[in-house]
Short mmCIF file of C-alpha atoms in Angstrom, two decimals:
data_model
loop_
_atom_site.label_atom_id
_atom_site.label_comp_id
_atom_site.label_asym_id
_atom_site.label_seq_id
_atom_site.Cartn_x
_atom_site.Cartn_y
_atom_site.Cartn_z
CA MET A 167 -3.54 -32.00 -30.94
CA LYS A 168 -0.78 -29.45 -30.49
CA ARG A 169 -0.25 -27.43 -27.27
CA SER A 170 0.41 -23.82 -26.90
CA PRO A 171 3.74 -23.21 -25.25
CA GLY A 172 2.46 -20.78 -22.62
CA ARG A 173 -0.56 -22.72 -21.30
CA ALA A 174 -0.82 -25.33 -18.56
CA SER A 175 -2.12 -28.69 -19.49
CA ARG A 176 -5.75 -29.51 -18.45
CA PRO A 177 -6.58 -32.80 -16.72
CA ALA A 178 -9.67 -34.77 -17.57
CA GLY A 179 -11.95 -32.46 -15.27
CA GLY A 180 -11.20 -29.46 -17.43
CA LEU A 181 -9.47 -27.10 -14.95
CA PRO A 182 -5.87 -26.07 -15.50
CA LEU A 183 -3.21 -27.50 -13.27
CA GLN A 184 -1.37 -25.03 -11.02
CA ARG A 185 2.33 -25.51 -11.39
CA GLY A 186 3.74 -22.73 -9.12
CA LEU A 187 3.25 -19.70 -6.81
CA THR A 188 2.69 -16.16 -8.01
CA LEU A 189 5.25 -13.45 -7.10
CA ALA A 190 2.65 -11.98 -4.53
CA GLU A 191 2.25 -15.29 -2.83
CA MET A 192 6.10 -15.67 -2.60
CA VAL A 193 6.56 -12.25 -1.16
CA THR A 194 3.85 -12.66 1.38
CA ALA A 195 5.33 -16.01 2.41
CA LEU A 196 8.71 -14.62 2.74
CA ALA A 197 7.42 -11.53 4.84
CA ILE A 198 5.54 -13.93 7.23
CA LEU A 199 8.74 -16.14 7.71
CA GLY A 200 10.80 -12.92 8.25
CA VAL A 201 8.46 -11.81 11.07
CA LEU A 202 8.48 -15.26 12.64
CA ALA A 203 12.31 -15.45 12.49
CA VAL A 204 12.67 -12.07 14.11
CA SER A 205 10.15 -12.96 16.76
CA ILE A 206 11.82 -16.26 17.78
CA GLY A 207 15.19 -14.55 17.79
CA SER A 208 14.02 -11.80 20.03
CA ALA A 209 12.46 -14.31 22.39
CA ILE A 210 15.69 -16.18 22.60
CA VAL A 211 17.77 -13.12 23.30
CA ILE A 212 15.39 -11.99 25.97
CA ALA A 213 15.39 -15.41 27.57
CA THR A 214 19.13 -15.73 27.66
CA ARG A 215 19.51 -12.29 29.30
CA ALA A 216 17.20 -13.52 32.07
CA LEU A 217 19.37 -16.57 32.73
CA PRO A 218 21.98 -16.66 35.42
CA ASP A 219 25.49 -15.82 34.24
CA ALA A 220 28.60 -17.81 34.98
CA ASN A 221 28.92 -16.33 38.53
CA GLY A 222 25.53 -17.88 39.39
CA GLY A 223 23.58 -14.65 39.38
CA SER A 224 21.58 -12.60 36.84
CA GLY A 225 22.16 -9.06 35.92
CA ALA A 226 18.63 -8.15 37.06
CA VAL A 227 19.16 -9.66 40.50
CA ASP A 228 22.47 -7.85 40.79
CA ALA A 229 20.90 -4.58 39.72
CA ALA A 230 18.10 -5.04 42.32
CA PHE A 231 20.70 -5.73 45.10
CA VAL A 232 22.72 -2.58 44.12
CA ALA A 233 19.61 -0.35 44.02
CA ASP A 234 18.56 -1.69 47.49
CA GLN A 235 22.04 -1.06 48.81
CA ILE A 236 22.15 2.45 47.46
CA ALA A 237 18.60 3.17 48.85
CA THR A 238 19.53 1.82 52.26
CA GLU A 239 22.63 4.02 52.41
CA LEU A 240 20.64 7.06 51.21
CA HIS A 241 18.21 6.60 53.87
CA SER A 242 20.90 7.27 56.46
CA ALA A 243 22.43 10.29 54.50
CA VAL A 244 22.77 13.41 56.35
CA SER A 245 23.86 15.56 53.31
CA VAL A 246 24.21 15.19 49.69
CA SER A 247 27.35 16.91 48.28
CA ARG A 248 27.34 16.14 44.56
CA TYR A 249 24.49 14.87 42.21
CA SER A 250 24.34 14.27 38.47
CA PRO A 251 22.57 11.74 36.10
CA THR A 252 25.63 9.44 36.52
CA LEU A 253 27.04 10.23 40.04
CA ILE A 254 25.67 10.74 43.62
CA GLU A 255 27.88 11.62 46.54
CA PHE A 256 26.63 11.96 50.02
CA GLY A 257 27.62 11.99 53.67
CA VAL A 258 26.44 9.46 56.35
CA GLU A 259 27.20 9.31 60.11
CA ARG A 260 27.88 5.91 61.57
CA SER A 261 28.92 5.57 65.18
CA GLY A 262 29.55 9.31 65.52
CA VAL A 263 31.99 9.32 62.57
CA GLY A 264 31.10 10.91 59.28
CA HIS A 265 31.80 9.07 56.02
CA THR A 266 31.48 10.19 52.48
CA ILE A 267 29.75 7.59 50.06
CA ALA A 268 29.95 8.09 46.22
CA TYR A 269 28.32 6.05 43.46
CA GLU A 270 29.13 6.54 39.76
CA TRP A 271 27.90 4.61 36.86
CA SER A 272 28.20 4.79 33.03
CA GLY A 273 24.52 5.75 32.51
CA ARG A 274 23.94 2.85 30.40
CA PRO A 275 22.07 -0.45 31.37
#
C-alpha cells in the first residue's frame, strides 16, 4: 500500500498521529512565556530596589528620614521665602537667632 506524501500515518486504532503544533498553538505558548518572563523580571527588579544598598540602608528608608527631617524643620519655620516644585527655602528661629534653610532636589525619584 502506498502512502500519500502529505498525510500522517495511522496507528492500529485508526486515528491519525499528531506530529507537531499548529502556528496558533506556538504563538499562544510564546505569548504566555513572554508574559511570564516580564512578570518575573519585574518582580526581581522591584525586590532588588527594596534591598539595602552597599551603605547599609535602602533608598526608601533614606527618603522617609529626609522627609521627616524636612517636616520637622518646616514645623518650626517662621517664614517661607521661596517655593517651587523643586525648591523650598524658609526661615527658622533657634535660640533667638534667625537661620535660613533651603532644600532643593532634582524633581525625579
